[in-house]
PDB file of C-alpha atoms and ligand atoms in Angstrom:
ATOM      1  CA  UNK A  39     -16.294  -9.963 -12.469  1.00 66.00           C
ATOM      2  CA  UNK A  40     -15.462  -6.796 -10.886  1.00 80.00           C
ATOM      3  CA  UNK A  41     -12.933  -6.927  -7.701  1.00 94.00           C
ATOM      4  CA  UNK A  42     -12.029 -10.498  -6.307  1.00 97.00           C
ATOM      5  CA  UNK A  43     -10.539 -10.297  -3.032  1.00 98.00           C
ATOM      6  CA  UNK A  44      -8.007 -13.316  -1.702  1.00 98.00           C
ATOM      7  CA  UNK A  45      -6.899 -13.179   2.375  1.00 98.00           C
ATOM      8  CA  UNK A  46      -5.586 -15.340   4.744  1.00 98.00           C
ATOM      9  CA  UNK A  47      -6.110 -15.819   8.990  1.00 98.00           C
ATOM     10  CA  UNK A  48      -3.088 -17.599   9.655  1.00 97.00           C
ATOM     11  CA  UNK A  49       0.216 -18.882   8.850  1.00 96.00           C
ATOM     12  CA  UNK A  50       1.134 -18.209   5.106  1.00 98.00           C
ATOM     13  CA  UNK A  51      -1.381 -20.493   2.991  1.00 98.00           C
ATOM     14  CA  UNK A  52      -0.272 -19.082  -0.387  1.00 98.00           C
ATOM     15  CA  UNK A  53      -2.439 -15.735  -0.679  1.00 98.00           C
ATOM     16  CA  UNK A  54       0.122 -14.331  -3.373  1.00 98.00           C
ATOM     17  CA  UNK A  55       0.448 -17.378  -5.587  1.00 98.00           C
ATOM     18  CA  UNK A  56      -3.076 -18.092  -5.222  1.00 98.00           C
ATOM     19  CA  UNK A  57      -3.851 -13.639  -6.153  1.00 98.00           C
ATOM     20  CA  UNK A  58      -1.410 -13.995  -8.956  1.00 98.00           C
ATOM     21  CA  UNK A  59      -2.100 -17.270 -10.534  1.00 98.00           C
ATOM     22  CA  UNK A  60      -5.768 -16.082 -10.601  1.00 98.00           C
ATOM     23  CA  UNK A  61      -4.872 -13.119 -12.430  1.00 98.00           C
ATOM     24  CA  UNK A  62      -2.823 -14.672 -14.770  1.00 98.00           C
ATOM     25  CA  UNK A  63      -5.635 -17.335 -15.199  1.00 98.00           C
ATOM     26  CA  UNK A  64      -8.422 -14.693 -15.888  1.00 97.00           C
ATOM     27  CA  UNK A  65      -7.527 -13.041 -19.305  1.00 97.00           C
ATOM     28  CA  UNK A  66      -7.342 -17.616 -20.451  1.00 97.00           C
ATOM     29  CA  UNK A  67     -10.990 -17.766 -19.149  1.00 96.00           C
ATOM     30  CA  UNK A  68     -11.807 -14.666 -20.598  1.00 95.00           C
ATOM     31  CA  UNK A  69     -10.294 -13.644 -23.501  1.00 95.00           C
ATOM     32  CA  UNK A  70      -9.869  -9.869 -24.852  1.00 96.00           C
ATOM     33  CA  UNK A  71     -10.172  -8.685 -20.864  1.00 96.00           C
ATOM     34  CA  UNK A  72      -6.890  -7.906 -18.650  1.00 97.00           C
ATOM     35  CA  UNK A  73      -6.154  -8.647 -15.451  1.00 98.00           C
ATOM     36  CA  UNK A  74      -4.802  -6.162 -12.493  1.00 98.00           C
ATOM     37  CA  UNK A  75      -3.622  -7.298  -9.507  1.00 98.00           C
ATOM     38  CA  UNK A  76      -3.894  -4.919  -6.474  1.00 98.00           C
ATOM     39  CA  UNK A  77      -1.119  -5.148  -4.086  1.00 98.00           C
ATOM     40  CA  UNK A  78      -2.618  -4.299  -1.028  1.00 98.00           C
ATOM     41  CA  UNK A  79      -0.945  -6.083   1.787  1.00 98.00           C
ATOM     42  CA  UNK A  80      -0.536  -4.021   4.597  1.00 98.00           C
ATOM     43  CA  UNK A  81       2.437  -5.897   6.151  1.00 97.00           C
ATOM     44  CA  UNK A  82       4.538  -5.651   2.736  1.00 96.00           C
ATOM     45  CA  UNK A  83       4.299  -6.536  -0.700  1.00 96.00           C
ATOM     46  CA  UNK A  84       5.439 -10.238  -1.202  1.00 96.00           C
ATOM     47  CA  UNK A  85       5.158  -9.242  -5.188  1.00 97.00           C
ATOM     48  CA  UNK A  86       7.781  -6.462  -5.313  1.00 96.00           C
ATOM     49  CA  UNK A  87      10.693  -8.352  -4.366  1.00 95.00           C
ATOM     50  CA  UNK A  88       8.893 -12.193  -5.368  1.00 97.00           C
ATOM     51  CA  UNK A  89       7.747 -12.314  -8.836  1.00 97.00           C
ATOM     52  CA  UNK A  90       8.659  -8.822 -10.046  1.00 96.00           C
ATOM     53  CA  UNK A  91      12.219  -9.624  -8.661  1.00 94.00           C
ATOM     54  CA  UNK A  92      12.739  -5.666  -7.109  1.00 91.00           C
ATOM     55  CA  UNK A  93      12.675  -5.022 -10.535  1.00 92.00           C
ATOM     56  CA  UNK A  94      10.562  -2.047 -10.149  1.00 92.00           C
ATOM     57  CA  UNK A  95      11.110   0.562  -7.669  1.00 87.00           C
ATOM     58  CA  UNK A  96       9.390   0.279  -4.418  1.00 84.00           C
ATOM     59  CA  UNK A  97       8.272   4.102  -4.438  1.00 86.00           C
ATOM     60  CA  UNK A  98       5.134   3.522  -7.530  1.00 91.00           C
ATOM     61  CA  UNK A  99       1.787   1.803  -7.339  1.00 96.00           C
ATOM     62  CA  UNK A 100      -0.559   2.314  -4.727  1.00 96.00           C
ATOM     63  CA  UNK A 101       1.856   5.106  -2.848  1.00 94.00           C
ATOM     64  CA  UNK A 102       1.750   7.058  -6.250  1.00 94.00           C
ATOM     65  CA  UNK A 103      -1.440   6.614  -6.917  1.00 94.00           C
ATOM     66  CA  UNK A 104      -2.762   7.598  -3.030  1.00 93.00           C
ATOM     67  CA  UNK A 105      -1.117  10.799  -3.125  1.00 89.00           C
ATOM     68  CA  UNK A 106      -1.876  11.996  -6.810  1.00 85.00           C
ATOM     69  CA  UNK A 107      -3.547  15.066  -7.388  1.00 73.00           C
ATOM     70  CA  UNK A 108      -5.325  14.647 -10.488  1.00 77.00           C
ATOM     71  CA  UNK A 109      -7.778  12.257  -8.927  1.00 79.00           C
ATOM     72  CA  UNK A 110      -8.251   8.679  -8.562  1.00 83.00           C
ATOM     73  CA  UNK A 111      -9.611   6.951 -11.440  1.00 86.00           C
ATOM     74  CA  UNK A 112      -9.764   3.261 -13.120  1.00 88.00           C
ATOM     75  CA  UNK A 113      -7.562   4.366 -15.377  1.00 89.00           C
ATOM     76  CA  UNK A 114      -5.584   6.111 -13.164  1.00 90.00           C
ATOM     77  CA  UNK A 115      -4.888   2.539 -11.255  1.00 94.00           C
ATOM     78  CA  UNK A 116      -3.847   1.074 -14.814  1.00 94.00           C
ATOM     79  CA  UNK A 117      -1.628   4.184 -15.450  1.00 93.00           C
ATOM     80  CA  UNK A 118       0.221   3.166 -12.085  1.00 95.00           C
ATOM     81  CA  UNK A 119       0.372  -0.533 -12.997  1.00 96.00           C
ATOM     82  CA  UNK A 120       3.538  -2.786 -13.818  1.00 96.00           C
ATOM     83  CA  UNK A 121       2.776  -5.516 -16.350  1.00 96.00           C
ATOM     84  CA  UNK A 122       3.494  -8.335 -15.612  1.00 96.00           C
ATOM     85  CA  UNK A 123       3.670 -10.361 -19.306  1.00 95.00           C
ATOM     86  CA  UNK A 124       4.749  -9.155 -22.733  1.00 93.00           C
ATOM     87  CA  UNK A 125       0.978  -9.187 -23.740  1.00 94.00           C
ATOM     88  CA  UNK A 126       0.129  -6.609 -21.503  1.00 96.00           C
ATOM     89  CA  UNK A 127      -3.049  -8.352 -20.501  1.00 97.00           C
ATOM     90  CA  UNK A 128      -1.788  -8.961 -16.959  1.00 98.00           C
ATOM     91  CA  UNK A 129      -0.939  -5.873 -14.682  1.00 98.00           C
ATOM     92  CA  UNK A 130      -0.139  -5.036 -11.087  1.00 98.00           C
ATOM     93  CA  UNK A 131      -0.308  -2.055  -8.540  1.00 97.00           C
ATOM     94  CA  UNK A 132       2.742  -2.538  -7.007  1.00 97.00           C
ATOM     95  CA  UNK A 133       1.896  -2.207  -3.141  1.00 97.00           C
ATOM     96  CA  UNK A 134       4.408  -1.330  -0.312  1.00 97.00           C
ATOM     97  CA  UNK A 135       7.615  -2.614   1.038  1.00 94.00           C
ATOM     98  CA  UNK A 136       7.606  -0.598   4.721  1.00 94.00           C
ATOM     99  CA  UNK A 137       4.719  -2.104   6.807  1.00 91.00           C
ATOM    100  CA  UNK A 138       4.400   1.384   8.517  1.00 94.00           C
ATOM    101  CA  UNK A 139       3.619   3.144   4.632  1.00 95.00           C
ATOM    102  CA  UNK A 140       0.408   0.468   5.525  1.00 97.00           C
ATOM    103  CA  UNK A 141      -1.920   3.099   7.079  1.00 97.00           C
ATOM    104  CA  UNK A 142      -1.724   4.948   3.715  1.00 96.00           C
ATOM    105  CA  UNK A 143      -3.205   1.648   2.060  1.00 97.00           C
ATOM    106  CA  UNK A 144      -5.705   1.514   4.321  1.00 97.00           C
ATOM    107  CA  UNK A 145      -6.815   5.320   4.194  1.00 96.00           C
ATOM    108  CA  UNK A 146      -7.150   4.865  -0.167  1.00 95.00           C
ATOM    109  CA  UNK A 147      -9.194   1.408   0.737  1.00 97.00           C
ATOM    110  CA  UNK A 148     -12.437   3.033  -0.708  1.00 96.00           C
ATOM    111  CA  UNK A 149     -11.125   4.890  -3.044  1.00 95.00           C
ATOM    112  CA  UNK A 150      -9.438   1.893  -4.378  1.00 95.00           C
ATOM    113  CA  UNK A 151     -12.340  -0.155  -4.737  1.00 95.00           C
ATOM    114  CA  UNK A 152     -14.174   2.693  -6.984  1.00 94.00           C
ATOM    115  CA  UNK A 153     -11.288   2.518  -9.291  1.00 94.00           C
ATOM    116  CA  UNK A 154     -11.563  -0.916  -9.427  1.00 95.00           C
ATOM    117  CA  UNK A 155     -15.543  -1.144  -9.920  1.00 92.00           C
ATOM    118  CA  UNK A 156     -15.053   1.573 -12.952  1.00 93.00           C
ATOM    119  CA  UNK A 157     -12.414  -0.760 -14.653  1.00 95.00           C
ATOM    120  CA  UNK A 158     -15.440  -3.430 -15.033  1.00 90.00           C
ATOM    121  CA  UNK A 159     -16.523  -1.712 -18.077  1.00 90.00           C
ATOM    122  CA  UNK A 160     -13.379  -1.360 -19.452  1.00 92.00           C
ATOM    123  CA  UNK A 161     -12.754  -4.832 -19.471  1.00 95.00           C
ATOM    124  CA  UNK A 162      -9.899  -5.223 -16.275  1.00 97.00           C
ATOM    125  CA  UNK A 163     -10.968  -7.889 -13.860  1.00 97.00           C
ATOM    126  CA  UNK A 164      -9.483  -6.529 -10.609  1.00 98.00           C
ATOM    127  CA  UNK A 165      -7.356  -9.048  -8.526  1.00 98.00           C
ATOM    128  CA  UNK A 166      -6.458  -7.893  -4.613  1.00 98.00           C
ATOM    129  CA  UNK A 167      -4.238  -9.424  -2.786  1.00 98.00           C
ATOM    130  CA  UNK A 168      -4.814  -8.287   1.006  1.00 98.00           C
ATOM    131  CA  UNK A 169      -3.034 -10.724   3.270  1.00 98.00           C
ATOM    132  CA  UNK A 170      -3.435 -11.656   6.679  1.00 98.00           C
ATOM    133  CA  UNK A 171      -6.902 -10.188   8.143  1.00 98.00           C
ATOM    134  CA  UNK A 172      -6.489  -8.335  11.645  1.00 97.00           C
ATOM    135  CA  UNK A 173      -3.717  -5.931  10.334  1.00 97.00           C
ATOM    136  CA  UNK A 174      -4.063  -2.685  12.387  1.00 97.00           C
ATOM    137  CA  UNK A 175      -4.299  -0.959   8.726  1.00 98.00           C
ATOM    138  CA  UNK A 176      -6.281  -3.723   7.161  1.00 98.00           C
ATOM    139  CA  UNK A 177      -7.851  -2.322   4.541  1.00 98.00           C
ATOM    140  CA  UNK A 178     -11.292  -3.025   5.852  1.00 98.00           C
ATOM    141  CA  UNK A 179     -13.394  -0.978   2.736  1.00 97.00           C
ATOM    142  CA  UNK A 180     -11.752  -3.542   0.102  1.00 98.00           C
ATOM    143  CA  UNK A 181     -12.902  -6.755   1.805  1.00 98.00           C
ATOM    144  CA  UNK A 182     -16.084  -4.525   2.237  1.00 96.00           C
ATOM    145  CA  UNK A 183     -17.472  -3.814  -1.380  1.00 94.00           C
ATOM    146  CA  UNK A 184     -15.350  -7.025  -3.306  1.00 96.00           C
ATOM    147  CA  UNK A 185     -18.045  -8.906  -5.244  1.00 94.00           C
ATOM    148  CA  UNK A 186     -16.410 -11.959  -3.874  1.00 96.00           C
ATOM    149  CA  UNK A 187     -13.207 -12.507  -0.612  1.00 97.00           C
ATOM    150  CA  UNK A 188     -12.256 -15.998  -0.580  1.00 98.00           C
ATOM    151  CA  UNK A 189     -10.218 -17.066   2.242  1.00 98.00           C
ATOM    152  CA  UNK A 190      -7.429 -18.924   1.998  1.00 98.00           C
ATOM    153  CA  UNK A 191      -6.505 -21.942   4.117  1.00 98.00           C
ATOM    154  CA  UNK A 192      -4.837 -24.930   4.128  1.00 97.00           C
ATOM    155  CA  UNK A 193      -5.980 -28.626   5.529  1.00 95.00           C
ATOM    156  CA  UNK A 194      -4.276 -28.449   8.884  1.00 95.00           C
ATOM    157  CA  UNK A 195      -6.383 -27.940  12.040  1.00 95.00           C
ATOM    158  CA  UNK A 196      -5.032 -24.232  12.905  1.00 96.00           C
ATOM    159  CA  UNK A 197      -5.338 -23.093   9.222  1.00 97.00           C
ATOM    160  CA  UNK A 198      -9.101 -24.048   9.597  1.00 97.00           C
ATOM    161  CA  UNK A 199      -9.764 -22.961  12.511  1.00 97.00           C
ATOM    162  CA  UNK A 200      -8.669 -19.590  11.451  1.00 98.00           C
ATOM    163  CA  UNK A 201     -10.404 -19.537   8.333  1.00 98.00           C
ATOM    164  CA  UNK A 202     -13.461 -20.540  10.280  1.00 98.00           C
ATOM    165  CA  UNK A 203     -12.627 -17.787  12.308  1.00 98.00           C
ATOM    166  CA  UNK A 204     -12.201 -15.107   9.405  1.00 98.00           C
ATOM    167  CA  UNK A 205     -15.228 -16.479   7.557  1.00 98.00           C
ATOM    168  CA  UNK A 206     -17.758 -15.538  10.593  1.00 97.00           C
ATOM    169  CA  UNK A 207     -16.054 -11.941  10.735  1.00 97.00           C
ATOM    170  CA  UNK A 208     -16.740 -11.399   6.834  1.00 97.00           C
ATOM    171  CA  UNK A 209     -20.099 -12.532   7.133  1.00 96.00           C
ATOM    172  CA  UNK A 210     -20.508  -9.691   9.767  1.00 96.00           C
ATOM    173  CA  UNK A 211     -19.057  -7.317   7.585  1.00 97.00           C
ATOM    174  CA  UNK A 212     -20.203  -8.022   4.467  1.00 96.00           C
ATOM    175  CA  UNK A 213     -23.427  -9.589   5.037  1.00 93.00           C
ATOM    176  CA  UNK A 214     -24.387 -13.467   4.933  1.00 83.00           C
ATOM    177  CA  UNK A 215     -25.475 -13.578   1.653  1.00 75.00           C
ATOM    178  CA  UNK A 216     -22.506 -11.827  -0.345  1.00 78.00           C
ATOM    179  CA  UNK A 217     -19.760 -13.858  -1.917  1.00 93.00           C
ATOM    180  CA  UNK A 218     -18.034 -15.054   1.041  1.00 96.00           C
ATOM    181  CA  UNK A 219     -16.181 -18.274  -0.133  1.00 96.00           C
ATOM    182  CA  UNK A 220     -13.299 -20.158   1.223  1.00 97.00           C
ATOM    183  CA  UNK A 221     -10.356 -21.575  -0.482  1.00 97.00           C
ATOM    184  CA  UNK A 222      -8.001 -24.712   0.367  1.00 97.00           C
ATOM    185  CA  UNK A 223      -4.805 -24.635  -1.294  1.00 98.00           C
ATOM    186  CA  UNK A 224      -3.637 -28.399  -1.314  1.00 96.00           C
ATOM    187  CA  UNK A 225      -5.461 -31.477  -1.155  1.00 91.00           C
ATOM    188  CA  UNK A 226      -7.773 -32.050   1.646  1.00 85.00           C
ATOM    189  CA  UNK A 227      -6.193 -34.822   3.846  1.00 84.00           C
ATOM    190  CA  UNK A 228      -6.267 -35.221   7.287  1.00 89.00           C
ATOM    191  CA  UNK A 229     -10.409 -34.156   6.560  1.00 89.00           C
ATOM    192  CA  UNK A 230     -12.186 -34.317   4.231  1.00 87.00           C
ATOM    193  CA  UNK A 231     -13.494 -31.491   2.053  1.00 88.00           C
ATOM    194  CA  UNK A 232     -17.240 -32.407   2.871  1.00 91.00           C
ATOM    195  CA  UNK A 233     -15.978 -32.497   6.647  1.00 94.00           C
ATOM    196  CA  UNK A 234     -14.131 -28.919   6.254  1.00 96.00           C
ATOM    197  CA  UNK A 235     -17.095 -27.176   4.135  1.00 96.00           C
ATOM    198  CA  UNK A 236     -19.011 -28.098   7.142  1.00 96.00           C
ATOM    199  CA  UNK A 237     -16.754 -26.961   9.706  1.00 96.00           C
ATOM    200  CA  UNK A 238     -16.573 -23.757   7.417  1.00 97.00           C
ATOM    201  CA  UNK A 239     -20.549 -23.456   7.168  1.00 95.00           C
ATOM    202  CA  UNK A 240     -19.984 -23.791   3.635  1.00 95.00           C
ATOM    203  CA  UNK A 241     -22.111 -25.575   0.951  1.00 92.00           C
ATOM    204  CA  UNK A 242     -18.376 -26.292  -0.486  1.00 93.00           C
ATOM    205  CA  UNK A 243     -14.940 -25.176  -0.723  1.00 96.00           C
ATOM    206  CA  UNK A 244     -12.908 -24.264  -3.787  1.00 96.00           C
ATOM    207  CA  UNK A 245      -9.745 -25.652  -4.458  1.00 96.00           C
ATOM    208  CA  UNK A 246      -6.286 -25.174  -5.941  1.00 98.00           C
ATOM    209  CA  UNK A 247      -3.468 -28.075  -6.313  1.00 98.00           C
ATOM    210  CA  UNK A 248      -0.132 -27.893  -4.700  1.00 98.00           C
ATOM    211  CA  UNK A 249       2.325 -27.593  -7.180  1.00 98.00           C
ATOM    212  CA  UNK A 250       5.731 -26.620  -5.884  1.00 98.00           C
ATOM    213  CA  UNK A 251       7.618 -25.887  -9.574  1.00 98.00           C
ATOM    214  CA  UNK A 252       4.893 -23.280 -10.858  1.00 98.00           C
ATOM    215  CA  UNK A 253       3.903 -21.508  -7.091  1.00 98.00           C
ATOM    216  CA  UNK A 254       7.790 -21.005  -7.117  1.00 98.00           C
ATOM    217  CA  UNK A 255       7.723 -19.202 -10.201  1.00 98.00           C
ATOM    218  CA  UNK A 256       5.209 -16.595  -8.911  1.00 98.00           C
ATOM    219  CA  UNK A 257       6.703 -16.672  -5.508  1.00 97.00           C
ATOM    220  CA  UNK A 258      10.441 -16.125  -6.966  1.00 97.00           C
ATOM    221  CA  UNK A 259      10.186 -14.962 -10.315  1.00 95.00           C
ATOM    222  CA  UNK A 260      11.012 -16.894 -13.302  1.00 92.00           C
ATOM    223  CA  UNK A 261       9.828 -18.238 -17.066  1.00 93.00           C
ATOM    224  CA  UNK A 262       6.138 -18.122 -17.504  1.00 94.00           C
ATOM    225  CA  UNK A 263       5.636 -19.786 -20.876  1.00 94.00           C
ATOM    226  CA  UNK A 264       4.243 -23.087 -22.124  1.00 96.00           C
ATOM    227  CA  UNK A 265       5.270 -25.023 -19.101  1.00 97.00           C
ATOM    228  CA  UNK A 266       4.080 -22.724 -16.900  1.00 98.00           C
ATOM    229  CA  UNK A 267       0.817 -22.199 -18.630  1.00 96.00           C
ATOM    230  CA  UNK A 268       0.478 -26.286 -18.876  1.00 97.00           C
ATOM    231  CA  UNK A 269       1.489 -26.588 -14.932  1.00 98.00           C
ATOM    232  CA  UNK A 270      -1.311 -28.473 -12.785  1.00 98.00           C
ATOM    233  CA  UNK A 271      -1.389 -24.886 -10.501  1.00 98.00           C
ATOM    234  CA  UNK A 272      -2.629 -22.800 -13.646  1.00 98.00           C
ATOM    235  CA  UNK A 273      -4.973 -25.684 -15.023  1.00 98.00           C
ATOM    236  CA  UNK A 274      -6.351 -25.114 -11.285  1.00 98.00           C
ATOM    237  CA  UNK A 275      -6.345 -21.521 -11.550  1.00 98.00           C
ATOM    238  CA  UNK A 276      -8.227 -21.677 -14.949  1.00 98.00           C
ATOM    239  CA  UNK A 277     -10.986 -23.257 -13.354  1.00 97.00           C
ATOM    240  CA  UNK A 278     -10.936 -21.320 -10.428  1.00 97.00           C
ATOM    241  CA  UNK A 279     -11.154 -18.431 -11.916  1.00 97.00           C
ATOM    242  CA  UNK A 280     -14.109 -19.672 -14.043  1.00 96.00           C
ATOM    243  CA  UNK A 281     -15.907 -20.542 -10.455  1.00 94.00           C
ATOM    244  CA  UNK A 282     -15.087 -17.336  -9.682  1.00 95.00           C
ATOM    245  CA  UNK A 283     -16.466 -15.457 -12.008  1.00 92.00           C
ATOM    246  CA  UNK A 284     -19.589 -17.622 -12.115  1.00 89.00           C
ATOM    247  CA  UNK A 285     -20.127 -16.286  -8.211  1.00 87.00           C
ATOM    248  CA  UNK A 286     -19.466 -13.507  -9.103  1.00 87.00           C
ATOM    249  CA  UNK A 287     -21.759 -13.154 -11.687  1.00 82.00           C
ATOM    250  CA  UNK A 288     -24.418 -14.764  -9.567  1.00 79.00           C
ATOM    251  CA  UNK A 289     -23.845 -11.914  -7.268  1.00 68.00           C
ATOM    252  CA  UNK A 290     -25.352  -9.113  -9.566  1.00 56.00           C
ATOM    253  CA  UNK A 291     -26.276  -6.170  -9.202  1.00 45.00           C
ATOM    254  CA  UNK A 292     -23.047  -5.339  -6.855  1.00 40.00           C
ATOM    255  CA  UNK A 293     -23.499  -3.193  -4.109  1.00 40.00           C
ATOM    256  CA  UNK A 294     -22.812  -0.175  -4.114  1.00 40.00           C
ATOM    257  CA  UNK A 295     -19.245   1.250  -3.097  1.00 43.00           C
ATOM    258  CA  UNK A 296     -19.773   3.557  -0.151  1.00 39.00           C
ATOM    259  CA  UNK A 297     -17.508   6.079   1.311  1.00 34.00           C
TER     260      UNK A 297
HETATM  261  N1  LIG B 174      -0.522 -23.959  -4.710  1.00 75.13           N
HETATM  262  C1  LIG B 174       0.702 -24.014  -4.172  1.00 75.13           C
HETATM  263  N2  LIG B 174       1.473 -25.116  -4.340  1.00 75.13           N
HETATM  264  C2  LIG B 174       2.692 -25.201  -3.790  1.00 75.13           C
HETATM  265  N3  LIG B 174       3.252 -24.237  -3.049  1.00 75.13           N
HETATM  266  C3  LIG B 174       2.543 -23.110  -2.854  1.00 75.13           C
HETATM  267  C4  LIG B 174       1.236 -22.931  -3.396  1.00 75.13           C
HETATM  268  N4  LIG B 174       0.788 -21.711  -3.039  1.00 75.13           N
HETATM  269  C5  LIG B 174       1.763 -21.150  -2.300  1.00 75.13           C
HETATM  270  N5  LIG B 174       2.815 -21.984  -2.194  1.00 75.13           N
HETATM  271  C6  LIG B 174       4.081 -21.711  -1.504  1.00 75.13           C
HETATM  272  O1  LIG B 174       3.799 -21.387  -0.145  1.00 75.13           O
HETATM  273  C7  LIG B 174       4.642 -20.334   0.299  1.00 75.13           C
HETATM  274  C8  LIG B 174       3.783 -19.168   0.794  1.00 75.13           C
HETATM  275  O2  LIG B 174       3.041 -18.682  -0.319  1.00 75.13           O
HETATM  276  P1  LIG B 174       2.521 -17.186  -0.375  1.00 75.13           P
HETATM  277  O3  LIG B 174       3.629 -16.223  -0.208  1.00 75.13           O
HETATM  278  O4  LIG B 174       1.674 -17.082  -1.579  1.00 75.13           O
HETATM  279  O5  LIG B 174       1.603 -17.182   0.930  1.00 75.13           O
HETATM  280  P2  LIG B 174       0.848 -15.956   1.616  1.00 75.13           P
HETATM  281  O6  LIG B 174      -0.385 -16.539   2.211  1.00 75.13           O
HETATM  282  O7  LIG B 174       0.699 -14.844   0.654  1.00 75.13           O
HETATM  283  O8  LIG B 174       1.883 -15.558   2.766  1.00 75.13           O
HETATM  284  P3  LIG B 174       2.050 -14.162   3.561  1.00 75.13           P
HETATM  285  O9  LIG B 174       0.982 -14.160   4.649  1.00 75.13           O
HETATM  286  O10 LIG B 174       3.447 -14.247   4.114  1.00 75.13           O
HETATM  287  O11 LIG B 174       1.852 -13.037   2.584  1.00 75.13           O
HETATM  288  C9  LIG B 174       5.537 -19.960  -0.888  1.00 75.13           C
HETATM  289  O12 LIG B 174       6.758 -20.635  -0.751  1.00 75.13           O
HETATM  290  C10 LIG B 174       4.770 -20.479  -2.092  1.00 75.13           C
HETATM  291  O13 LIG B 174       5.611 -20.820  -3.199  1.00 75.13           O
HETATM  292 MG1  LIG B 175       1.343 -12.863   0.683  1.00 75.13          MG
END
């Protein structure tokens, strides 16, 4: 896998958890490979002040590494990163905290998506987190050359209707063909999942559980050991990132990043 883009339509599905238990899922699937998350919410970094608990300062990450002038590289992006466990196979690129720093994210968009295609080979499974589509600085170029953008929705009538929505605009953009998926977080009732793939004009949906205890940990901060690890959201996660990966993989060759 090389850059695996989560984003929403409407109302606040769980785009972060969902970005950040996928990332911490990813080095379980796959061992000996790290993780980065990509921050890249134009409308403000939920991470910053959620899981990383304004730990870090708000000026680092993608700001730093838009305006450095040694160049942009894969390992420039992992230079800039946070980690985000003790066994430094999980990392993030701490985005911004003042929505109007977004058109800054949205001008490095391509240059973002090279670094994370080059970190492929180095064994860093790229994780972006790009919020609600429609932004006036979305960041357009990384939904554009992801291997795979999974929307995520949950099983109420607007959420779908949005997704359905923000699925036909990706197929646009990225083509019908690429690895445009869609994501329920929560289980499907009032419809059914058959009923919402179909709505969706998907051949399925992926899925991850509610589970309150563990998305509060990477919404809020707090102890990620055995528990955690155990918790029905990261036994989702581990799967989900194996499906992942899998479409991704059935993907290849990638296209190529253009500028
Ligand atoms: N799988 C889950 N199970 C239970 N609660 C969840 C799950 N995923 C997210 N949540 C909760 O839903 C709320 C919103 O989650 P999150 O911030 O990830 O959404 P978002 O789509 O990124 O929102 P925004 O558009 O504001 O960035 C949080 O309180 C989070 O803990
Ligand atoms: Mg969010």
């Amino acid at each position: 896998m090389s850059m695996l883009v989560f984003c929403s339509a409407t109302g606040a599905p769980g785009v972060t958890t969902t970005a950040l238990a996928v990332a911490w899922a990813l080095p379980l699937v796959h061992s000996g490979r790290r993780s980065l998350v990509l921050d890249a919410d134009v409308a403000g970094s939920a991470i910053l002040p959620g899981f990383l608990r304004a730990g870090v300062g708000a000026d680092g990450g993608i700001l730093a590494a838009a305006t450095d002038r040694t160049g942009v590289s894969g390992g420039t992006l992992l230079e800039r990163a946070v980690a985000l466990d003790e066994t430094g196979a999980r990392w993030v690129l701490t985005g911004i905290t003042d929505p109007t720093q977004g058109r800054t994210v949205r001008d490095f968009a391509t240059t973002l998506a090279e670094g994370a295609r080059a970190l492929r080979e180095p064994g860093v499974d790229v994780v972006v987190d790009v919020g609600r589509l429609g932004h006036r600085y979305e960041p357009t170029a990384l939904l554009e050359h992801a291997d795979v953008v999974a929307v995520v929705f949950r099983s109420t009538l607007p959420s779908i209707t949005g997704a359905r929505a923000a699925l036909g605009s990706l197929r646009t953009l990225r083509g019908p063909a690429a690895g445009t998926l869609g994501l329920m977080v929560g289980a499907a009732g009032p419809y059914g999942a058959r009923e919402i793939a179909q709505e969706l004009q998907l051949s399925g949906v992926l899925t991850l559980p509610e589970d309150r205890w563990a998305a509060g940990i990477l919404t809020a901060g707090g102890g990620t050991g055995r528990r955690f690890e155990n918790s029905a959201l990261l036994r989702g996660a581990r799967a989900l990132a194996t499906d992942l990966s899998a479409a991704s993989q059935a993907l290849q060759p990638v296209r190529g990043v253009r500028s």
